[in-house]
Amino acid sequence: PAFADAESDVAAGSLKLNVRRIGLEWSKTDVKHAAEYSDSPVSALKADSQDFFKGVFDTALEYNKARFQWDNSLFMEYGETKLKPYNEAPTISENADDILLSSNLSYACWNFSGLKFGPTVRGAYDTEFVTSDDTPRQQVIRANAGISLFDNKIIKSLYLTGVYEYDFTYANEKTS
């Protein structure tokens, strides 16, 4: 009877939403009296007003059943810095711009001295929120396959894989 209960728990599997990080950084530096020091030869007296913001969202949906682990994750990050020099036009630059969607599947088919390991495969799509100037949107696909060690008390995850990466950012563009 106890063995049957353990089997039904394994057959059921578990699904967990892991919200790793949600963050927002924002800062504003406002320089007063910049006009009075604009012609100073001492560079330490010159400063620019600055606005900075950055947002991060990192989450994973993790499914475990018996010896299978399947993780699907979404990582998004975007940030901008706006410099406002005295008597000049402001400049805006990105300090972060990334969207990464990935899926990992691992199977613990071997157990050696408490170490579970087995084959692992991963697929990922990497892109961005905003393109720079007139360039096309970054689009990269990655695929990994290899062997993984996981669920150890000391080593959470360790893997050795081969990686294939295809960048199709300029796939439809004439480059010559």
C-alpha atoms as a printed R data frame, in Angstrom:
    type eleno elety resid chain resno      x      y       z
1   ATOM     1    CA   PRO     A     1  0.000  0.000   0.000
2   ATOM     2    CA   ALA     A     2  2.766  2.493   0.845
3   ATOM     3    CA   PHE     A     3  4.488  1.684  -2.450
4   ATOM     4    CA   ALA     A     4  1.252  2.373  -4.366
5   ATOM     5    CA   ASP     A     5  0.971  5.854  -2.770
6   ATOM     6    CA   ALA     A     6  4.525  6.667  -3.808
7   ATOM     7    CA   GLU     A     7  3.773  5.548  -7.372
8   ATOM     8    CA   SER     A     8  0.671  7.776  -7.606
9   ATOM     9    CA   ASP     A     9  2.734 10.804  -6.444
10  ATOM    10    CA   VAL     A    10  5.336 10.105  -9.149
11  ATOM    11    CA   ALA     A    11  2.658  9.635 -11.812
12  ATOM    12    CA   ALA     A    12  1.040 12.959 -10.936
13  ATOM    13    CA   GLY     A    13  4.125 15.122 -11.438
14  ATOM    14    CA   SER     A    14  4.420 18.698 -10.213
15  ATOM    15    CA   LEU     A    15  4.024 22.041 -11.927
16  ATOM    16    CA   LYS     A    16  5.528 25.157 -10.344
17  ATOM    17    CA   LEU     A    17  5.654 28.798 -11.406
18  ATOM    18    CA   ASN     A    18  8.974 30.268 -10.312
19  ATOM    19    CA   VAL     A    19  9.017 34.072 -10.373
20  ATOM    20    CA   ARG     A    20 12.744 34.679 -10.117
21  ATOM    21    CA   ARG     A    21 12.845 38.445 -10.318
22  ATOM    22    CA   ILE     A    22 10.621 41.413 -11.035
23  ATOM    23    CA   GLY     A    23 12.355 44.732 -10.708
24  ATOM    24    CA   LEU     A    24 12.190 48.383 -11.585
25  ATOM    25    CA   GLU     A    25 15.086 50.784 -11.162
26  ATOM    26    CA   TRP     A    26 14.600 54.497 -11.617
27  ATOM    27    CA   SER     A    27 16.820 57.433 -10.802
28  ATOM    28    CA   LYS     A    28 16.833 61.093 -11.705
29  ATOM    29    CA   THR     A    29 19.772 63.446 -11.313
30  ATOM    30    CA   ASP     A    30 18.982 67.094 -11.843
31  ATOM    31    CA   VAL     A    31 21.937 69.497 -12.134
32  ATOM    32    CA   LYS     A    32 21.200 73.077 -11.054
33  ATOM    33    CA   HIS     A    33 23.285 76.115 -12.029
34  ATOM    34    CA   ALA     A    34 25.008 74.288 -14.899
35  ATOM    35    CA   ALA     A    35 25.234 77.555 -16.850
36  ATOM    36    CA   GLU     A    36 27.579 79.076 -14.286
37  ATOM    37    CA   TYR     A    37 30.159 76.324 -14.756
38  ATOM    38    CA   SER     A    38 29.760 75.635 -18.483
39  ATOM    39    CA   ASP     A    39 32.988 77.463 -19.426
40  ATOM    40    CA   SER     A    40 35.051 76.205 -16.492
41  ATOM    41    CA   PRO     A    41 38.343 74.441 -17.374
42  ATOM    42    CA   VAL     A    42 37.844 72.145 -14.358
43  ATOM    43    CA   SER     A    43 35.933 69.132 -15.691
44  ATOM    44    CA   ALA     A    44 34.862 68.071 -12.173
45  ATOM    45    CA   LEU     A    45 32.598 71.140 -12.049
46  ATOM    46    CA   LYS     A    46 30.703 70.139 -15.196
47  ATOM    47    CA   ALA     A    47 27.820 67.691 -14.960
48  ATOM    48    CA   ASP     A    48 24.791 66.629 -16.952
49  ATOM    49    CA   SER     A    49 21.272 65.969 -15.731
50  ATOM    50    CA   GLN     A    50 20.320 62.335 -16.174
51  ATOM    51    CA   ASP     A    51 17.215 60.127 -16.110
52  ATOM    52    CA   PHE     A    52 17.718 56.362 -15.786
53  ATOM    53    CA   PHE     A    53 15.211 53.525 -15.737
54  ATOM    54    CA   LYS     A    54 15.389 49.767 -16.118
55  ATOM    55    CA   GLY     A    55 12.778 47.029 -15.796
56  ATOM    56    CA   VAL     A    56 13.348 43.280 -15.395
57  ATOM    57    CA   PHE     A    57 10.953 40.310 -15.484
58  ATOM    58    CA   ASP     A    58 12.363 36.794 -15.051
59  ATOM    59    CA   THR     A    59 10.108 33.774 -14.573
60  ATOM    60    CA   ALA     A    60  9.983 30.030 -15.274
61  ATOM    61    CA   LEU     A    61  7.334 27.352 -15.449
62  ATOM    62    CA   GLU     A    62  8.871 24.131 -14.113
63  ATOM    63    CA   TYR     A    63  7.367 20.673 -14.600
64  ATOM    64    CA   ASN     A    64  8.775 17.566 -12.888
65  ATOM    65    CA   LYS     A    65  7.494 14.046 -13.342
66  ATOM    66    CA   ALA     A    66  9.426 10.993 -12.243
67  ATOM    67    CA   ARG     A    67 12.825 11.435 -13.878
68  ATOM    68    CA   PHE     A    68 11.792 14.177 -16.321
69  ATOM    69    CA   GLN     A    69 12.387 17.901 -15.817
70  ATOM    70    CA   TRP     A    70 10.905 20.416 -18.227
71  ATOM    71    CA   ASP     A    71 11.525 24.129 -17.658
72  ATOM    72    CA   ASN     A    72 10.140 26.954 -19.780
73  ATOM    73    CA   SER     A    73 11.474 30.400 -18.964
74  ATOM    74    CA   LEU     A    74 10.911 33.984 -20.023
75  ATOM    75    CA   PHE     A    75 13.448 36.725 -19.316
76  ATOM    76    CA   MET     A    76 12.708 40.326 -20.313
77  ATOM    77    CA   GLU     A    77 14.818 43.392 -19.589
78  ATOM    78    CA   TYR     A    78 14.672 46.930 -20.903
79  ATOM    79    CA   GLY     A    79 16.262 50.186 -19.816
80  ATOM    80    CA   GLU     A    80 17.127 53.672 -21.051
81  ATOM    81    CA   THR     A    81 19.419 56.486 -19.988
82  ATOM    82    CA   LYS     A    82 18.631 60.064 -20.987
83  ATOM    83    CA   LEU     A    83 21.434 62.633 -20.667
84  ATOM    84    CA   LYS     A    84 20.485 66.293 -20.694
85  ATOM    85    CA   PRO     A    85 23.619 68.410 -21.097
86  ATOM    86    CA   TYR     A    86 23.412 72.158 -20.561
87  ATOM    87    CA   ASN     A    87 22.506 74.064 -23.744
88  ATOM    88    CA   GLU     A    88 22.511 70.899 -25.893
89  ATOM    89    CA   ALA     A    89 19.934 68.458 -27.157
90  ATOM    90    CA   PRO     A    90 19.297 65.485 -24.866
91  ATOM    91    CA   THR     A    91 20.590 62.052 -25.888
92  ATOM    92    CA   ILE     A    92 18.810 58.796 -25.170
93  ATOM    93    CA   SER     A    93 20.561 55.421 -25.147
94  ATOM    94    CA   GLU     A    94 19.481 51.919 -24.220
95  ATOM    95    CA   ASN     A    95 21.255 50.338 -21.286
96  ATOM    96    CA   ALA     A    96 19.397 47.020 -21.545
97  ATOM    97    CA   ASP     A    97 17.182 45.452 -24.227
98  ATOM    98    CA   ASP     A    98 16.607 41.706 -24.200
99  ATOM    99    CA   ILE     A    99 13.833 39.132 -24.507
100 ATOM   100    CA   LEU     A   100 14.841 35.483 -24.050
101 ATOM   101    CA   LEU     A   101 12.349 32.615 -24.271
102 ATOM   102    CA   SER     A   102 13.787 29.155 -23.593
103 ATOM   103    CA   SER     A   103 12.707 25.577 -22.991
104 ATOM   104    CA   ASN     A   104 14.850 22.849 -21.359
105 ATOM   105    CA   LEU     A   105 14.087 19.135 -21.142
106 ATOM   106    CA   SER     A   106 16.231 16.775 -19.060
107 ATOM   107    CA   TYR     A   107 15.880 13.093 -18.249
108 ATOM   108    CA   ALA     A   108 17.655 11.549 -15.242
109 ATOM   109    CA   CYS     A   109 18.150  8.058 -16.587
110 ATOM   110    CA   TRP     A   110 21.313  7.231 -14.634
111 ATOM   111    CA   ASN     A   111 22.097  7.411 -10.932
112 ATOM   112    CA   PHE     A   112 25.686  7.019  -9.753
113 ATOM   113    CA   SER     A   113 26.576  7.480  -6.055
114 ATOM   114    CA   GLY     A   114 23.667  9.870  -5.505
115 ATOM   115    CA   LEU     A   115 24.368 11.856  -8.682
116 ATOM   116    CA   LYS     A   116 21.486 11.923 -11.155
117 ATOM   117    CA   PHE     A   117 22.445 12.573 -14.756
118 ATOM   118    CA   GLY     A   118 21.193 12.014 -18.255
119 ATOM   119    CA   PRO     A   119 20.515 13.617 -21.626
120 ATOM   120    CA   THR     A   120 19.357 17.223 -21.900
121 ATOM   121    CA   VAL     A   121 18.107 19.402 -24.775
122 ATOM   122    CA   ARG     A   122 17.378 23.119 -24.870
123 ATOM   123    CA   GLY     A   123 15.869 25.518 -27.379
124 ATOM   124    CA   ALA     A   124 15.911 29.311 -27.050
125 ATOM   125    CA   TYR     A   125 14.800 32.408 -28.945
126 ATOM   126    CA   ASP     A   126 16.583 35.706 -28.249
127 ATOM   127    CA   THR     A   127 15.266 39.060 -29.484
128 ATOM   128    CA   GLU     A   128 14.854 42.673 -28.374
129 ATOM   129    CA   PHE     A   129 12.110 45.210 -27.618
130 ATOM   130    CA   VAL     A   130 13.376 48.122 -29.707
131 ATOM   131    CA   THR     A   131 15.667 48.212 -32.724
132 ATOM   132    CA   SER     A   132 18.555 50.657 -32.959
133 ATOM   133    CA   ASP     A   133 18.296 53.249 -35.712
134 ATOM   134    CA   ASP     A   134 17.458 51.540 -39.015
135 ATOM   135    CA   THR     A   135 18.767 48.078 -38.109
136 ATOM   136    CA   PRO     A   136 16.449 45.070 -38.132
137 ATOM   137    CA   ARG     A   137 15.328 43.465 -34.877
138 ATOM   138    CA   GLN     A   138 17.861 41.036 -33.384
139 ATOM   139    CA   GLN     A   139 16.617 37.460 -33.791
140 ATOM   140    CA   VAL     A   140 18.739 34.513 -32.675
141 ATOM   141    CA   ILE     A   141 17.778 30.862 -32.210
142 ATOM   142    CA   ARG     A   142 19.943 28.570 -30.065
143 ATOM   143    CA   ALA     A   143 19.764 24.802 -29.615
144 ATOM   144    CA   ASN     A   144 21.791 22.730 -27.141
145 ATOM   145    CA   ALA     A   145 22.064 18.970 -26.659
146 ATOM   146    CA   GLY     A   146 24.261 17.043 -24.270
147 ATOM   147    CA   ILE     A   147 24.425 15.506 -20.810
148 ATOM   148    CA   SER     A   148 23.262 17.072 -17.543
149 ATOM   149    CA   LEU     A   149 23.890 16.503 -13.843
150 ATOM   150    CA   PHE     A   150 21.068 17.846 -11.673
151 ATOM   151    CA   ASP     A   151 19.173 17.735  -8.371
152 ATOM   152    CA   ASN     A   152 22.250 17.154  -6.226
153 ATOM   153    CA   LYS     A   153 22.518 18.633  -2.716
154 ATOM   154    CA   ILE     A   154 25.719 20.477  -3.634
155 ATOM   155    CA   ILE     A   155 25.484 20.931  -7.407
156 ATOM   156    CA   LYS     A   156 22.078 22.207  -8.514
157 ATOM   157    CA   SER     A   157 22.817 21.971 -12.238
158 ATOM   158    CA   LEU     A   158 25.860 21.151 -14.351
159 ATOM   159    CA   TYR     A   159 25.804 20.273 -18.021
160 ATOM   160    CA   LEU     A   160 28.061 19.655 -20.966
161 ATOM   161    CA   THR     A   161 26.381 20.431 -24.279
162 ATOM   162    CA   GLY     A   162 27.031 21.293 -27.856
163 ATOM   163    CA   VAL     A   163 25.477 24.560 -29.011
164 ATOM   164    CA   TYR     A   164 24.023 25.484 -32.386
165 ATOM   165    CA   GLU     A   165 23.218 29.149 -32.934
166 ATOM   166    CA   TYR     A   166 21.518 30.703 -35.931
167 ATOM   167    CA   ASP     A   167 21.297 34.479 -36.195
168 ATOM   168    CA   PHE     A   168 18.576 35.416 -38.677
169 ATOM   169    CA   THR     A   169 18.623 39.130 -37.862
170 ATOM   170    CA   TYR     A   170 19.689 39.954 -41.410
171 ATOM   171    CA   ALA     A   171 18.154 36.885 -43.110
172 ATOM   172    CA   ASN     A   172 15.992 38.948 -45.490
173 ATOM   173    CA   GLU     A   173 18.461 41.783 -45.993
174 ATOM   174    CA   LYS     A   174 20.895 42.158 -48.874
175 ATOM   175    CA   THR     A   175 24.319 42.484 -47.274
176 ATOM   176    CA   SER     A   176 26.430 42.928 -50.394
